[in-house]
mmCIF file of C-alpha atoms in Angstrom:
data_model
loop_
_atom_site.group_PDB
_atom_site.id
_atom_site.type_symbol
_atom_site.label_atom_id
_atom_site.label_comp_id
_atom_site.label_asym_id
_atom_site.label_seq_id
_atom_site.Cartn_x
_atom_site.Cartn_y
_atom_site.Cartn_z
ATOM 1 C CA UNK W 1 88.858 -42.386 -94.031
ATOM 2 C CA UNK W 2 89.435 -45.678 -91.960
ATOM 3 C CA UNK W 3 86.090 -46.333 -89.878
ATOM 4 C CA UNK W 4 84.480 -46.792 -92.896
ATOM 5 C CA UNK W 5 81.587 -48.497 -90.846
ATOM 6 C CA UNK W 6 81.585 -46.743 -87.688
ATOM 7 C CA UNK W 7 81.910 -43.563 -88.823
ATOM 8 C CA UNK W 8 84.706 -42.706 -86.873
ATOM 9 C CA UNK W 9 87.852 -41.188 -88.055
ATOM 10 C CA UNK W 10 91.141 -43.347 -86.611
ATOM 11 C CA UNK W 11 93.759 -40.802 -87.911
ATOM 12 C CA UNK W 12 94.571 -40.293 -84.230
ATOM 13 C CA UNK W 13 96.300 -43.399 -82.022
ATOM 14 C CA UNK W 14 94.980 -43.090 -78.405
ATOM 15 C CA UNK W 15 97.955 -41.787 -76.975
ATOM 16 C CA UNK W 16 98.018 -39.388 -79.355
ATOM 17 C CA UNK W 17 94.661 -38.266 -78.298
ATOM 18 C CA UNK W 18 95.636 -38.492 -74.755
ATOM 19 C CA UNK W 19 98.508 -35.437 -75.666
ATOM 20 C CA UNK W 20 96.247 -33.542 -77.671
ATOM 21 C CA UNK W 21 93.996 -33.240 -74.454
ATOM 22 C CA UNK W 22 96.720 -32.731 -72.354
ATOM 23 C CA UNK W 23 97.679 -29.818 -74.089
ATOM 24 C CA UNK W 24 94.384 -28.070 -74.092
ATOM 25 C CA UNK W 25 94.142 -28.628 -69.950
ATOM 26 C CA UNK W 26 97.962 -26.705 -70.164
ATOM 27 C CA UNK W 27 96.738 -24.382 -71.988
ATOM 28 C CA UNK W 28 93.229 -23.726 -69.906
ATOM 29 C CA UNK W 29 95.596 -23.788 -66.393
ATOM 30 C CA UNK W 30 98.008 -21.617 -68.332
ATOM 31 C CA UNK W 31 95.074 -18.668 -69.116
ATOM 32 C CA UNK W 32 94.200 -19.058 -65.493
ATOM 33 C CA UNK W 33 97.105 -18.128 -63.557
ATOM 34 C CA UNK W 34 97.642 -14.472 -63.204
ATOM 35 C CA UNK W 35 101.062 -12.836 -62.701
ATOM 36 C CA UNK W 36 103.968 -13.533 -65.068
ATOM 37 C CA UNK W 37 106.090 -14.514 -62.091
ATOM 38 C CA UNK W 38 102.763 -17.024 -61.155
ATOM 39 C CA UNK W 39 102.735 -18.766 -64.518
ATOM 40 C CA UNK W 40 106.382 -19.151 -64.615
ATOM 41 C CA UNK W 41 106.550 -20.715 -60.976
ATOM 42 C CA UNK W 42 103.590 -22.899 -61.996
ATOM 43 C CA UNK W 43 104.861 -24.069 -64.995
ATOM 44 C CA UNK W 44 108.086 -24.794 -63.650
ATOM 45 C CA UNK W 45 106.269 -27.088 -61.216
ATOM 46 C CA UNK W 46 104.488 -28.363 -63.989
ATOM 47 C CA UNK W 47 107.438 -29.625 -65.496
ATOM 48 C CA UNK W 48 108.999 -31.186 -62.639
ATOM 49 C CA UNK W 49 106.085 -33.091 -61.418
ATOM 50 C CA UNK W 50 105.645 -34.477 -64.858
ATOM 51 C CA UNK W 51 109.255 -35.595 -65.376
ATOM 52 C CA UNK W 52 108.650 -37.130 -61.409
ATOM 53 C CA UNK W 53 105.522 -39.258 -62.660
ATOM 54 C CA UNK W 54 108.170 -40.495 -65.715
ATOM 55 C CA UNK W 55 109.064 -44.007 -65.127
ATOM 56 C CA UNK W 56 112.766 -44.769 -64.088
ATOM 57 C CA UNK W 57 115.003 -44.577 -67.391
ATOM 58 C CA UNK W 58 112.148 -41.735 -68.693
ATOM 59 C CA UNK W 59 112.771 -40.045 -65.469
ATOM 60 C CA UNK W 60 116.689 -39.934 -64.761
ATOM 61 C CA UNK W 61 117.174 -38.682 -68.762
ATOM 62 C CA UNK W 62 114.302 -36.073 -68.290
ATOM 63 C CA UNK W 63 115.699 -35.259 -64.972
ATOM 64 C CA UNK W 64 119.505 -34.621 -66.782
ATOM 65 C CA UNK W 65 118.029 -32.715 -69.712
ATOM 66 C CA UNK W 66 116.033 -30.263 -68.042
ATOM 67 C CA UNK W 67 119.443 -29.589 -65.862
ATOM 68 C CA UNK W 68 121.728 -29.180 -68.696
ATOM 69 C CA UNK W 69 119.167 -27.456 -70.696
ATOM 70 C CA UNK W 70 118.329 -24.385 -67.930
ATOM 71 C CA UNK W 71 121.778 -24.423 -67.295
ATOM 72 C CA UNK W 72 122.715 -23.501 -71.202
ATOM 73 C CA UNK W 73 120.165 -21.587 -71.418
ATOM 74 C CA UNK W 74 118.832 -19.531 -68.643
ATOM 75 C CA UNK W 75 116.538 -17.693 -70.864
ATOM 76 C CA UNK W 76 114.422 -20.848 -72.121
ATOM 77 C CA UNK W 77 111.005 -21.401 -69.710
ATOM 78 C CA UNK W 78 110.234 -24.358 -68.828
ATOM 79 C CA UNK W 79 106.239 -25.668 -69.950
ATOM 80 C CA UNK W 80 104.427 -28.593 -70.348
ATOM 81 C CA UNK W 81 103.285 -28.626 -74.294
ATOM 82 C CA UNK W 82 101.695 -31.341 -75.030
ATOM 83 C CA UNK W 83 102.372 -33.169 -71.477
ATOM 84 C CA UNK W 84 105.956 -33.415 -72.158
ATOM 85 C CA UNK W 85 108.579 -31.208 -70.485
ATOM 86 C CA UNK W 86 109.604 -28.161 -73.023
ATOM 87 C CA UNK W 87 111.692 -25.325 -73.068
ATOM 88 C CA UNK W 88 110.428 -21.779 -74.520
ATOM 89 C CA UNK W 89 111.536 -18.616 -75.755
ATOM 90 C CA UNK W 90 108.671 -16.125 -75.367
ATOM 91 C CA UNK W 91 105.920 -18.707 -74.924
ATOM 92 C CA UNK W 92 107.284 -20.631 -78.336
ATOM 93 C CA UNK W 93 108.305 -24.056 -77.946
ATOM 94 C CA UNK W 94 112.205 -24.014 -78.799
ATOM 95 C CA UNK W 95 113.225 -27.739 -77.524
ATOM 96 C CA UNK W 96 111.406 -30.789 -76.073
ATOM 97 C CA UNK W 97 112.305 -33.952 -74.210
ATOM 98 C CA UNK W 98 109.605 -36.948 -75.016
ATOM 99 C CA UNK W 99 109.729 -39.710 -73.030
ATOM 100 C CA UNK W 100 109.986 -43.224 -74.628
ATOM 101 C CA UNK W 101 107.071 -43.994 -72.474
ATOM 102 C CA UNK W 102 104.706 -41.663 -74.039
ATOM 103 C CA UNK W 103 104.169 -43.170 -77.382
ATOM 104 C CA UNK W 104 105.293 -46.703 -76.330
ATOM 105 C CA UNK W 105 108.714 -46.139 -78.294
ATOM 106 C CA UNK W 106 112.145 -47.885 -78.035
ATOM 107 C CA UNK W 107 114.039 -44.252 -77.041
ATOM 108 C CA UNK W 108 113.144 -41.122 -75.414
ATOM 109 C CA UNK W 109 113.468 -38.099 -77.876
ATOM 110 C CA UNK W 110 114.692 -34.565 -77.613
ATOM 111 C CA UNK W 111 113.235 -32.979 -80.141
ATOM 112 C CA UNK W 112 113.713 -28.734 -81.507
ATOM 113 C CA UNK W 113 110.945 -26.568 -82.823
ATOM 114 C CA UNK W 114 111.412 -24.726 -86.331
ATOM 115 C CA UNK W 115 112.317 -21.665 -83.656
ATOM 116 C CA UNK W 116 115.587 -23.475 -83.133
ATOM 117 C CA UNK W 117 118.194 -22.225 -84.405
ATOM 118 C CA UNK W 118 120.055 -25.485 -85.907
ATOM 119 C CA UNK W 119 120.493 -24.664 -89.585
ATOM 120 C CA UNK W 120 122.724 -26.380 -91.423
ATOM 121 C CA UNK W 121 122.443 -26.545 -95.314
ATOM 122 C CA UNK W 122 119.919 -27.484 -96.467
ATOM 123 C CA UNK W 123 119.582 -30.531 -94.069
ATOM 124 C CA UNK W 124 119.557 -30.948 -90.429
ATOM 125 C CA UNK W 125 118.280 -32.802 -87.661
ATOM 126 C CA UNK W 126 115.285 -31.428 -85.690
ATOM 127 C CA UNK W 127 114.789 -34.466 -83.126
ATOM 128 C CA UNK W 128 117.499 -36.916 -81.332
ATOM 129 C CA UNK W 129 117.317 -40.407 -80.084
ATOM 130 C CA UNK W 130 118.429 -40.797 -76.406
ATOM 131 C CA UNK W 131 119.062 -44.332 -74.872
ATOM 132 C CA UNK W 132 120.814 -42.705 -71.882
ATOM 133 C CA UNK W 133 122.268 -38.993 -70.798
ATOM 134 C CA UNK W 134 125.983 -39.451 -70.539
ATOM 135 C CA UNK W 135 128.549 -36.683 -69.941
ATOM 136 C CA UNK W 136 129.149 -36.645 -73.258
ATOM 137 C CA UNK W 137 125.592 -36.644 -74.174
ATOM 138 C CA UNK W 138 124.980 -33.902 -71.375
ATOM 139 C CA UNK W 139 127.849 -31.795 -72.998
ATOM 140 C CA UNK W 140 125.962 -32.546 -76.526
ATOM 141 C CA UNK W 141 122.457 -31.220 -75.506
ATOM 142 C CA UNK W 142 124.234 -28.301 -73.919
ATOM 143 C CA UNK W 143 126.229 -27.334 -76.976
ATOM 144 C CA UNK W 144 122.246 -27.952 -79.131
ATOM 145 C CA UNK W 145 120.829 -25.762 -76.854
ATOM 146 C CA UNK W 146 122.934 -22.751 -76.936
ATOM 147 C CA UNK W 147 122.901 -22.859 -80.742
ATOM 148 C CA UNK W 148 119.310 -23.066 -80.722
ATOM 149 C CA UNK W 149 118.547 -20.041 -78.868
ATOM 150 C CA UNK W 150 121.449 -18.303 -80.680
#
């Protein structure tokens, strides 16, 4: 244990701290709301002021994913998990955009749950860099996401 004269544990970095919380004030605002049709309005909203407090790059990729991904796959909800924009299947986490923002990293991610259904091999990748949403890159994430919901 680091801390060693504090007495503190430093596992966590600070912004990792910051999404931990941020996911138990989704979750608490997610037990509140009422009607199916209520959560999934609210959550939708959620998700799109979050990407709008994104800063520019952050925002216009976030912006781009969440269009290709609801268009590819109608049935994935959009949530905030962890205070990033995610797309689920039955509540479950199936794909995620993360912001480069977020953990002070050189590229935004977007990043699949175990749910996804990406298997290839023995081997695959779970999480991709993105330095900018292209065409291609749209027509990429919309080809991931189908195969991921199956």
């Amino acid at each position: 244990m680091s801390g060693k004269d504090s007495g503190t544990y430093e596992g966590f970095s600070a912004d990792e701290r910051a999404a931990m919380k941020e996911h138990a004030q989704e979750q608490k605002k997610a037990a509140r709301r009422t009607s199916k049709a209520d959560k999934e309005a609210e959550a939708l909203r959620d998700v799109l002021a979050k990407i709008a407090e994104m800063q520019d790059s952050d925002r216009v990729m976030a912006e781009r994913v969440h269009a290709v991904v609801t268009a590819a796959a109608p049935s994935l909800a959009p949530k905030l998990w962890y205070g990033m924009p995610a797309y689920a299947a039955d509540g479950k986490v199936v794909c995620f955009f993360q912001s480069a923002e977020k953990f002070k990293a050189r590229y935004a991610t977007l990043g699949f749950s175990d749910l996804a259904q990406l298997d290839e091999g023995t081997m695959w990748p779970a999480a991709f860099a993105l330095t900018e949403v292209t065409a291609d890159v749209e027509k990429q994430i919309g080809e991931l996401v189908k195969r991921a919901v199956g």
